[in-house]
Amino acid sequence: MSDKHESPLDILPIVSTTMADQVEERLREYITNKAFIPGDAIPKELELAEALGVSRNVVREALSRLRMLGMIETKKRRGMVLAQPDILSGMERMLHPHILGIDTRKQIFEFRLVLEVGQASLLFARKTDEGIQKLEAIVQREAQVQTTKEKVECEIAFHSSLYEMAGNETIKRFQAMLMPVFEYVVEYETEHQFHAVGSVTHQDLVDILKTGTAADFASGMLKHLEPHIRLLS
Amino acid sequence: MSDKHESPLDILPIVSTTMADQVEERLREYITNKAFIPGDAIPKELELAEALGVSRNVVREALSRLRMLGMIETKKRRGMVLAQPDILSGMERMLHPHILGIDTRKQIFEFRLVLEVGQASLLFARKTDEGIQKLEAIVQREAQVQTTKEKVECEIAFHSSLYEMAGNETIKRFQAMLMPVFEYVVEYETEHQFHAVGSVTHQDLVDILKTGTAADFASGMLKHLEPHIRLLS
């Protein structure tokens, strides 16, 4: 945040924090230390301003940040209360591929590879016949489509259905957020590489889901993603 | 965010968004649509207020949120510029176990199980002799310690070292954030269950790292985590 790379001397500058930064930090500490739980009332703006010795404007700015994160909400007749925060809301606001650095994009791409392989245990705990039928329908459609666009759609539909089946809302939303970054990296690599499929196909993965084990599935997914994994360095 | 569960009629209330919510949203759209990249200057507060037809206070509040997320930063002599945002900063502010709902905590716990298994490919792309020696030292220490506290420390040190070896900063920070939630769930389960180890031990995992494959490791980790995976429903 600071201009540390612009200083001609090899000395760290004082990091400038605004009053709003400090008040936001203090409020989060306060909420944590007092062990507030969702639904608990938060002191009013004016009370907070007086206790902290700052202006109401600064308190309002800090509260606005917490409201954006979903940490607090305003209830009719009750004022501000601690909310059940949405842990992904801050991240969702920022996952635009072009504003992320190349390193971050690369890490996010790897993150997705990790999730695909790692959710094997969830899939085997939660697989259903309907879910497997849905996957089979996608595989059949995939065999018939001609255009690159349609093939990419099937690719995305197949993997999205796996996340659906794994049944973890946090992971599902997380991967949906990563999707644009994933597509960006795929474009960044050549179209040719994207269609390079490992030795295990979508059909093979469905067969493993039907008759194999979680370990078989993790192993199969590693082979399916092999063209991407090979590029890890 | 709205009071929808308090309404006596089965009708959705108008969701109240503050001016700051709207301006924040508009600014994020603007940044995305204009395809700003990190380092690009953002119009000044006053200009934005005039263009949006709102007060400077509202613009300041919205900019403060974006600054908190690390989307913009203030540079000496250049004013506000688009920053390389830190995608995890919003989330880090909220991962206090006691303010998360039981469902979210459960999902986060599963998320961590998924990462442990799924990062096998990263580990095999990036394992080093030093890293393996570090893991072996932890296993040796683990065999000697007596107290529960020391055992838990070794447990955490072993798994943290794996994330270190996998070498993905985003995943590493993510799991570090999940740690308190993980510990919370572990407390929530009985102490007894936490020490139930699957049929594959830390030593076995190190041996796989030395002579096995990524698929062997994923399979081994599934067995190591089996006492937790068994509880999935």
Coordinates of C-alpha atoms in Angstrom, one line a residue:
Chain A
M1 CA 0.0 0.0 0.0
S2 CA 2.8 2.4 0.8
D3 CA 5.3 3.8 -1.8
K4 CA 8.1 1.7 -0.4
H5 CA 9.6 1.0 -3.8
E6 CA 9.9 4.6 -4.7
S7 CA 12.2 5.6 -1.8
P8 CA 15.8 6.3 -2.9
L9 CA 17.0 5.2 0.5
D10 CA 16.9 1.6 1.7
I11 CA 14.6 2.5 4.6
L12 CA 11.0 1.6 5.2
P13 CA 8.6 4.5 5.2
I14 CA 6.0 4.9 7.9
V15 CA 2.9 3.1 6.6
S16 CA 0.1 5.7 6.4
T17 CA -3.1 4.4 7.8
T18 CA -6.2 6.6 7.6
M19 CA -8.5 7.1 10.6
A20 CA -11.0 4.9 8.9
D21 CA -8.5 2.1 8.7
Q22 CA -7.8 2.4 12.4
V23 CA -11.4 2.6 13.4
E24 CA -12.3 -0.3 11.2
E25 CA -9.5 -2.4 12.8
R26 CA -10.6 -1.3 16.3
L27 CA -14.2 -2.2 15.6
R28 CA -13.3 -5.7 14.4
E29 CA -11.1 -6.2 17.5
Y30 CA -14.0 -5.0 19.6
I31 CA -16.5 -7.4 18.0
T32 CA -14.0 -10.3 18.3
N33 CA -12.9 -9.6 21.9
K34 CA -16.5 -9.1 23.2
A35 CA -17.4 -12.5 21.5
F36 CA -20.4 -11.0 19.9
I37 CA -22.5 -13.5 18.0
P38 CA -24.7 -12.9 15.0
G39 CA -27.8 -11.0 16.0
D40 CA -26.1 -9.1 18.8
A41 CA -26.7 -5.3 18.8
I42 CA -23.7 -3.1 18.0
P43 CA -23.4 0.3 19.8
K44 CA -24.7 3.3 17.9
E45 CA -22.6 5.5 15.6
L46 CA -22.6 8.4 18.1
E47 CA -21.7 6.2 21.1
L48 CA -18.8 4.7 19.1
A49 CA -17.6 8.1 17.9
E50 CA -17.5 9.3 21.5
A51 CA -15.8 6.2 22.9
L52 CA -13.2 6.2 20.2
G53 CA -12.7 10.0 20.2
V54 CA -13.2 10.4 16.5
S55 CA -15.8 12.1 14.3
R56 CA -19.1 10.4 13.3
N57 CA -18.0 10.6 9.7
V58 CA -15.0 8.4 10.4
V59 CA -17.2 5.9 12.3
R60 CA -19.7 5.9 9.5
E61 CA -17.0 5.2 6.9
A62 CA -15.6 2.2 9.0
L63 CA -19.1 0.8 9.6
S64 CA -19.8 1.1 5.9
R65 CA -16.8 -1.2 5.2
L66 CA -18.1 -3.8 7.7
R67 CA -21.6 -3.5 6.2
M68 CA -20.1 -4.2 2.7
L69 CA -18.4 -7.3 4.0
G70 CA -21.7 -8.4 5.5
M71 CA -20.3 -8.3 9.0
I72 CA -23.0 -6.0 10.2
E73 CA -26.5 -5.3 9.0
T74 CA -29.2 -2.8 9.9
K75 CA -32.4 -4.2 11.3
K76 CA -35.7 -2.3 11.6
R77 CA -36.3 -1.1 15.2
R78 CA -33.1 -2.8 16.4
G79 CA -30.4 -0.7 14.7
M80 CA -27.1 -2.3 13.8
V81 CA -26.6 -6.0 14.6
L82 CA -23.8 -8.4 13.9
A83 CA -24.7 -10.4 10.9
Q84 CA -23.7 -13.9 9.8
P85 CA -21.0 -12.7 7.4
D86 CA -20.6 -13.9 3.9
I87 CA -16.9 -14.9 3.8
L88 CA -16.7 -14.7 0.0
S89 CA -18.2 -11.3 -0.6
G90 CA -15.0 -9.3 -0.4
M91 CA -13.3 -11.7 -2.9
E92 CA -16.2 -11.7 -5.3
R93 CA -15.8 -8.0 -5.8
M94 CA -12.2 -8.4 -7.0
L95 CA -12.0 -11.4 -9.2
H96 CA -11.7 -9.6 -12.5
P97 CA -8.9 -11.3 -14.4
H98 CA -7.4 -8.2 -16.0
I99 CA -6.9 -6.4 -12.6
L100 CA -5.1 -9.4 -11.1
G101 CA -1.4 -9.9 -11.6
I102 CA -0.1 -12.8 -13.6
D103 CA 1.2 -14.6 -10.5
T104 CA -2.2 -14.4 -8.8
R105 CA -3.9 -15.7 -12.0
K106 CA -1.5 -18.6 -12.1
Q107 CA -2.1 -19.4 -8.4
I108 CA -5.9 -19.3 -8.9
F109 CA -5.6 -21.6 -11.8
E110 CA -3.7 -24.1 -9.7
F111 CA -6.2 -23.6 -6.9
R112 CA -8.9 -24.9 -9.3
L113 CA -6.8 -27.9 -10.3
V114 CA -6.4 -28.7 -6.6
L115 CA -10.2 -28.5 -5.9
E116 CA -11.1 -30.8 -8.9
V117 CA -8.8 -33.5 -7.6
G118 CA -9.4 -33.0 -3.9
Q119 CA -13.2 -33.0 -3.9
A120 CA -13.2 -36.8 -4.6
S121 CA -14.1 -37.6 -1.0
L122 CA -17.1 -35.2 -1.1
L123 CA -18.3 -36.7 -4.4
F124 CA -18.3 -40.2 -3.0
A125 CA -20.1 -39.1 0.1
R126 CA -22.8 -37.3 -1.9
K127 CA -23.1 -38.8 -5.4
T128 CA -26.7 -39.5 -6.5
D129 CA -28.1 -41.4 -9.5
E130 CA -29.6 -38.2 -10.8
G131 CA -26.3 -36.5 -10.7
I132 CA -24.6 -39.3 -12.5
Q133 CA -27.3 -39.3 -15.2
K134 CA -26.8 -35.6 -15.7
L135 CA -23.0 -36.1 -16.2
E136 CA -23.7 -38.9 -18.7
A137 CA -26.1 -36.6 -20.6
I138 CA -23.3 -34.0 -20.9
V139 CA -20.8 -36.7 -22.1
Q140 CA -23.3 -37.8 -24.8
R141 CA -23.9 -34.2 -25.9
E142 CA -20.1 -33.6 -26.0
A143 CA -19.6 -36.5 -28.5
Q144 CA -22.0 -34.8 -30.9
V145 CA -21.1 -31.1 -30.8
Q146 CA -18.9 -29.6 -33.5
T147 CA -17.9 -26.1 -32.7
T148 CA -15.2 -25.1 -30.2
K149 CA -17.7 -22.9 -28.4
E150 CA -20.0 -25.9 -27.8
K151 CA -17.1 -28.1 -26.7
V152 CA -16.0 -25.5 -24.2
E153 CA -19.6 -25.3 -22.9
C154 CA -19.7 -29.0 -22.4
E155 CA -16.4 -28.9 -20.6
I156 CA -17.6 -26.2 -18.2
A157 CA -21.0 -28.0 -17.7
F158 CA -19.3 -31.3 -16.9
H159 CA -17.0 -29.8 -14.2
S160 CA -19.7 -27.5 -12.8
S161 CA -21.9 -30.5 -12.4
L162 CA -19.2 -32.2 -10.3
Y163 CA -19.0 -29.2 -8.0
E164 CA -22.8 -29.4 -7.8
M165 CA -22.6 -33.0 -6.8
A166 CA -19.9 -32.4 -4.2
G167 CA -22.5 -30.3 -2.4
N168 CA -20.3 -27.8 -0.6
E169 CA -21.7 -24.3 -1.2
T170 CA -18.6 -22.5 -0.2
I171 CA -16.4 -24.5 -2.6
K172 CA -19.0 -24.1 -5.4
R173 CA -19.2 -20.4 -5.1
F174 CA -15.5 -20.2 -4.9
Q175 CA -15.0 -22.1 -8.1
A176 CA -17.7 -20.1 -9.8
M177 CA -15.7 -17.0 -8.9
L178 CA -12.5 -18.5 -10.2
M179 CA -14.2 -19.4 -13.5
P180 CA -13.4 -16.1 -15.4
V181 CA -9.8 -16.4 -14.3
F182 CA -9.7 -20.0 -15.4
E183 CA -11.1 -19.0 -18.8
Y184 CA -8.6 -16.2 -19.0
V185 CA -5.7 -18.6 -18.4
V186 CA -7.1 -21.0 -20.9
E187 CA -7.2 -18.2 -23.5
Y188 CA -3.7 -17.3 -22.5
E189 CA -2.5 -20.7 -23.2
T190 CA -3.3 -21.7 -26.8
E191 CA -6.7 -23.0 -27.8
H192 CA -4.8 -26.1 -28.9
Q193 CA -3.6 -26.9 -25.4
F194 CA -7.0 -26.5 -23.9
H195 CA -8.4 -29.3 -26.0
A196 CA -5.5 -31.6 -25.1
V197 CA -7.2 -34.0 -22.8
G198 CA -5.4 -36.4 -20.5
S199 CA -5.6 -40.2 -20.9
V200 CA -8.7 -40.2 -18.7
T201 CA -11.9 -38.8 -20.4
H202 CA -15.1 -37.4 -18.9
Q203 CA -16.7 -40.8 -19.7
D204 CA -14.0 -42.6 -17.7
L205 CA -14.6 -40.2 -14.8
V206 CA -18.3 -41.0 -14.8
D207 CA -17.5 -44.8 -14.8
I208 CA -15.2 -44.3 -11.8
L209 CA -18.0 -42.4 -10.0
K210 CA -20.3 -45.4 -10.6
T211 CA -18.1 -48.2 -9.7
G212 CA -14.8 -46.9 -8.2
T213 CA -13.5 -45.3 -5.0
A214 CA -12.6 -41.8 -4.0
A215 CA -8.9 -42.7 -4.5
D216 CA -9.6 -44.0 -8.0
F217 CA -11.4 -40.7 -8.8
A218 CA -8.6 -38.5 -7.5
S219 CA -6.1 -40.5 -9.5
G220 CA -8.4 -40.4 -12.6
M221 CA -8.8 -36.6 -12.3
L222 CA -5.0 -36.2 -12.0
K223 CA -4.7 -38.0 -15.3
H224 CA -7.6 -36.1 -16.9
L225 CA -6.0 -32.8 -15.9
E226 CA -2.5 -34.0 -16.9
P227 CA -2.0 -31.5 -19.8
H228 CA -2.4 -28.7 -17.3
I229 CA -0.5 -30.4 -14.5
R230 CA 2.4 -31.0 -16.8
L231 CA 2.8 -27.2 -17.1
L232 CA 3.3 -26.7 -13.3
S233 CA 6.7 -25.4 -12.4
Chain B
M1 CA -29.4 -8.1 4.3
S2 CA -33.1 -7.2 4.3
D3 CA -35.7 -8.1 6.9
K4 CA -37.4 -10.6 4.7
H5 CA -38.1 -13.1 7.4
E6 CA -39.9 -10.5 9.6
S7 CA -42.6 -9.7 7.1
P8 CA -46.0 -11.1 8.0
L9 CA -47.0 -11.3 4.3
D10 CA -45.3 -13.7 2.0
I11 CA -44.0 -10.9 -0.2
L12 CA -40.4 -9.8 -0.8
P13 CA -39.6 -6.3 0.6
I14 CA -37.7 -3.8 -1.5
V15 CA -34.1 -4.4 -0.8
S16 CA -32.7 -1.2 0.6
T17 CA -29.3 -0.2 -0.8
T18 CA -27.6 2.8 0.5
M19 CA -26.1 5.4 -1.8
A20 CA -22.7 4.1 -0.9
D21 CA -23.7 0.6 -2.0
Q22 CA -24.8 2.0 -5.4
V23 CA -21.7 4.2 -5.9
E24 CA -19.4 1.4 -4.9
E25 CA -21.1 -0.9 -7.4
R26 CA -21.0 1.8 -10.1
L27 CA -17.3 2.4 -9.5
R28 CA -16.5 -1.3 -9.8
E29 CA -18.4 -1.5 -13.0
Y30 CA -16.6 1.6 -14.3
I31 CA -13.2 0.1 -13.5
T32 CA -14.1 -3.1 -15.2
N33 CA -15.8 -1.7 -18.3
K34 CA -13.0 0.8 -18.9
A35 CA -10.5 -2.1 -18.6
F36 CA -8.3 -0.2 -16.2
I37 CA -5.2 -2.0 -15.3
P38 CA -3.1 -1.7 -12.1
G39 CA -1.3 1.6 -12.0
D40 CA -4.0 3.5 -14.0
A41 CA -5.1 6.7 -12.4
I42 CA -8.7 6.9 -11.1
P43 CA -10.7 10.2 -11.5
K44 CA -10.6 12.4 -8.4
E45 CA -13.3 12.4 -5.7
L46 CA -14.8 15.7 -6.8
E47 CA -15.0 14.7 -10.5
L48 CA -16.6 11.4 -9.6
A49 CA -19.1 13.1 -7.3
E50 CA -20.1 15.5 -10.1
A51 CA -20.3 12.8 -12.7
L52 CA -22.4 10.6 -10.5
G53 CA -24.6 13.4 -9.1
V54 CA -23.9 12.5 -5.5
S55 CA -22.2 14.1 -2.6
R56 CA -18.4 13.9 -2.0
N57 CA -19.1 12.1 1.3
V58 CA -20.8 9.3 -0.5
V59 CA -18.0 9.0 -3.0
R60 CA -15.5 9.0 -0.2
E61 CA -17.3 6.2 1.6
A62 CA -17.4 4.1 -1.6
L63 CA -13.7 4.7 -2.3
S64 CA -12.9 3.8 1.3
R65 CA -14.4 0.4 0.7
L66 CA -12.4 -0.2 -2.4
R67 CA -9.3 1.0 -0.6
M68 CA -10.0 -1.5 2.1
L69 CA -10.2 -4.3 -0.4
G70 CA -6.9 -3.2 -1.9
M71 CA -8.5 -2.4 -5.2
I72 CA -7.3 1.2 -5.2
E73 CA -4.4 2.9 -3.5
T74 CA -3.2 6.4 -3.1
K75 CA 0.2 7.3 -4.6
K76 CA 2.2 10.4 -3.8
R77 CA 1.9 13.0 -6.5
R78 CA -0.4 10.8 -8.6
G79 CA -3.5 10.5 -6.5
M80 CA -5.6 7.4 -6.6
V81 CA -4.6 4.5 -8.8
L82 CA -5.9 1.1 -9.5
A83 CA -3.9 -1.4 -7.3
Q84 CA -3.2 -5.0 -7.8
P85 CA -5.9 -6.2 -5.4
D86 CA -5.4 -8.7 -2.7
I87 CA -8.2 -11.2 -3.3
L88 CA -8.1 -12.6 0.2
S89 CA -8.2 -9.4 2.2
G90 CA -11.9 -9.2 2.5
M91 CA -12.1 -12.8 3.7
E92 CA -9.3 -12.5 6.2
R93 CA -11.4 -9.9 8.0
M94 CA -14.2 -12.2 8.6
L95 CA -12.9 -15.6 9.5
H96 CA -13.6 -15.6 13.2
P97 CA -15.2 -19.0 13.9
H98 CA -17.7 -17.7 16.4
I99 CA -19.3 -15.3 14.0
L100 CA -19.7 -17.9 11.3
G101 CA -22.7 -20.1 11.2
I102 CA -22.4 -23.9 11.8
D103 CA -23.0 -24.6 8.1
T104 CA -20.3 -22.3 7.0
R105 CA -17.9 -23.8 9.5
K106 CA -18.7 -27.3 8.3
Q107 CA -18.1 -26.2 4.7
I108 CA -14.8 -24.6 5.6
F109 CA -13.7 -27.7 7.3
E110 CA -14.5 -29.8 4.2
F111 CA -12.7 -27.2 2.1
R112 CA -9.6 -27.9 4.0
L113 CA -9.9 -31.7 3.6
V114 CA -10.3 -31.1 -0.2
L115 CA -7.1 -28.9 -0.3
E116 CA -5.0 -31.5 1.6
V117 CA -5.9 -34.2 -0.9
G118 CA -6.0 -32.1 -4.0
Q119 CA -2.6 -30.4 -3.7
A120 CA -0.9 -33.7 -4.4
S121 CA 0.0 -32.5 -8.0
L122 CA 1.6 -29.3 -6.7
L123 CA 3.6 -31.3 -4.1
F124 CA 5.1 -33.6 -6.7
A125 CA 5.9 -30.7 -9.0
R126 CA 7.7 -28.8 -6.2
K127 CA 9.0 -31.2 -3.6
T128 CA 12.5 -30.6 -2.4
D129 CA 15.0 -32.6 -0.3
E130 CA 15.0 -29.9 2.3
G131 CA 11.2 -29.9 2.5
I132 CA 11.1 -33.7 2.9
Q133 CA 13.8 -33.5 5.7
K134 CA 11.7 -30.9 7.5
L135 CA 8.7 -33.2 7.4
E136 CA 10.8 -36.1 8.7
A137 CA 12.0 -34.0 11.6
I138 CA 8.4 -33.2 12.5
V139 CA 7.5 -36.9 12.4
Q140 CA 10.5 -37.8 14.7
R141 CA 9.5 -35.1 17.1
E142 CA 5.9 -36.3 17.1
A143 CA 7.0 -39.8 18.2
Q144 CA 8.6 -38.3 21.3
V145 CA 6.2 -35.7 22.6
Q146 CA 3.8 -36.6 25.4
T147 CA 1.1 -33.9 25.9
T148 CA -1.9 -33.3 23.7
K149 CA -0.8 -29.7 23.2
E150 CA 2.5 -30.9 21.7
K151 CA 0.9 -33.5 19.6
V152 CA -1.5 -30.9 18.1
E153 CA 1.4 -28.6 17.4
C154 CA 3.2 -31.4 15.5
E155 CA 0.0 -32.2 13.6
I156 CA -0.4 -28.5 12.6
A157 CA 3.4 -28.2 11.8
F158 CA 3.2 -31.3 9.5
H159 CA 0.3 -30.1 7.5
S160 CA 1.5 -26.5 7.3
S161 CA 4.8 -27.8 5.9
L162 CA 3.0 -29.6 3.2
Y163 CA 1.2 -26.3 2.1
E164 CA 4.6 -24.6 2.3
M165 CA 6.0 -27.3 -0.1
A166 CA 3.1 -27.0 -2.5
G167 CA 4.3 -23.5 -3.1
N168 CA 1.0 -21.7 -3.9
E169 CA 0.8 -18.5 -1.9
T170 CA -3.0 -18.1 -2.4
I171 CA -3.7 -21.6 -1.2
K172 CA -1.3 -21.2 1.7
R173 CA -2.9 -18.0 2.9
F174 CA -6.3 -19.5 2.4
Q175 CA -5.5 -22.5 4.6
A176 CA -3.9 -20.3 7.2
M177 CA -7.1 -18.3 7.4
L178 CA -9.1 -21.5 7.7
M179 CA -6.9 -22.7 10.6
P180 CA -8.9 -21.1 13.4
V181 CA -12.1 -22.6 12.0
F182 CA -10.4 -25.9 11.6
E183 CA -9.4 -25.9 15.3
Y184 CA -12.8 -24.8 16.3
V185 CA -14.4 -27.8 14.5
V186 CA -11.8 -30.1 16.0
E187 CA -12.8 -28.8 19.4
Y188 CA -16.4 -29.2 18.5
E189 CA -15.8 -32.8 17.7
T190 CA -14.3 -34.7 20.7
E191 CA -10.6 -34.5 21.5
H192 CA -10.7 -38.3 21.1
Q193 CA -11.8 -38.2 17.4
F194 CA -9.1 -35.7 16.6
H195 CA -6.4 -38.1 17.6
A196 CA -8.0 -40.9 15.7
V197 CA -5.6 -41.2 12.7
G198 CA -6.4 -43.1 9.6
S199 CA -4.5 -46.2 8.4
V200 CA -1.9 -44.0 6.7
T201 CA 0.4 -42.1 9.1
H202 CA 2.5 -38.9 8.6
Q203 CA 5.5 -41.2 8.2
D204 CA 3.7 -43.1 5.4
L205 CA 2.9 -39.8 3.7
V206 CA 6.6 -38.8 3.7
D207 CA 7.5 -42.2 2.3
I208 CA 5.0 -41.7 -0.6
L209 CA 6.4 -38.2 -1.2
K210 CA 9.9 -39.7 -1.5
T211 CA 9.1 -42.7 -3.8
G212 CA 5.5 -42.6 -4.9
T213 CA 3.3 -40.6 -7.3
A214 CA 0.8 -37.8 -7.0
A215 CA -2.0 -40.3 -7.3
D216 CA -0.5 -42.4 -4.5
F217 CA -0.2 -39.3 -2.3
A218 CA -3.9 -38.3 -2.9
S219 CA -4.9 -41.8 -2.1
G220 CA -2.7 -41.9 1.0
M221 CA -4.1 -38.5 2.2
L222 CA -7.6 -39.8 1.8
K223 CA -6.8 -42.7 4.1
H224 CA -4.9 -40.4 6.5
L225 CA -8.0 -38.1 6.8
E226 CA -10.4 -41.1 6.8
P227 CA -11.7 -40.4 10.4
H228 CA -12.9 -37.0 9.2
I229 CA -14.1 -38.1 5.8
R230 CA -16.1 -40.8 7.4
L231 CA -18.2 -38.1 9.2
L232 CA -19.2 -36.5 5.9
S233 CA -22.9 -36.6 5.2

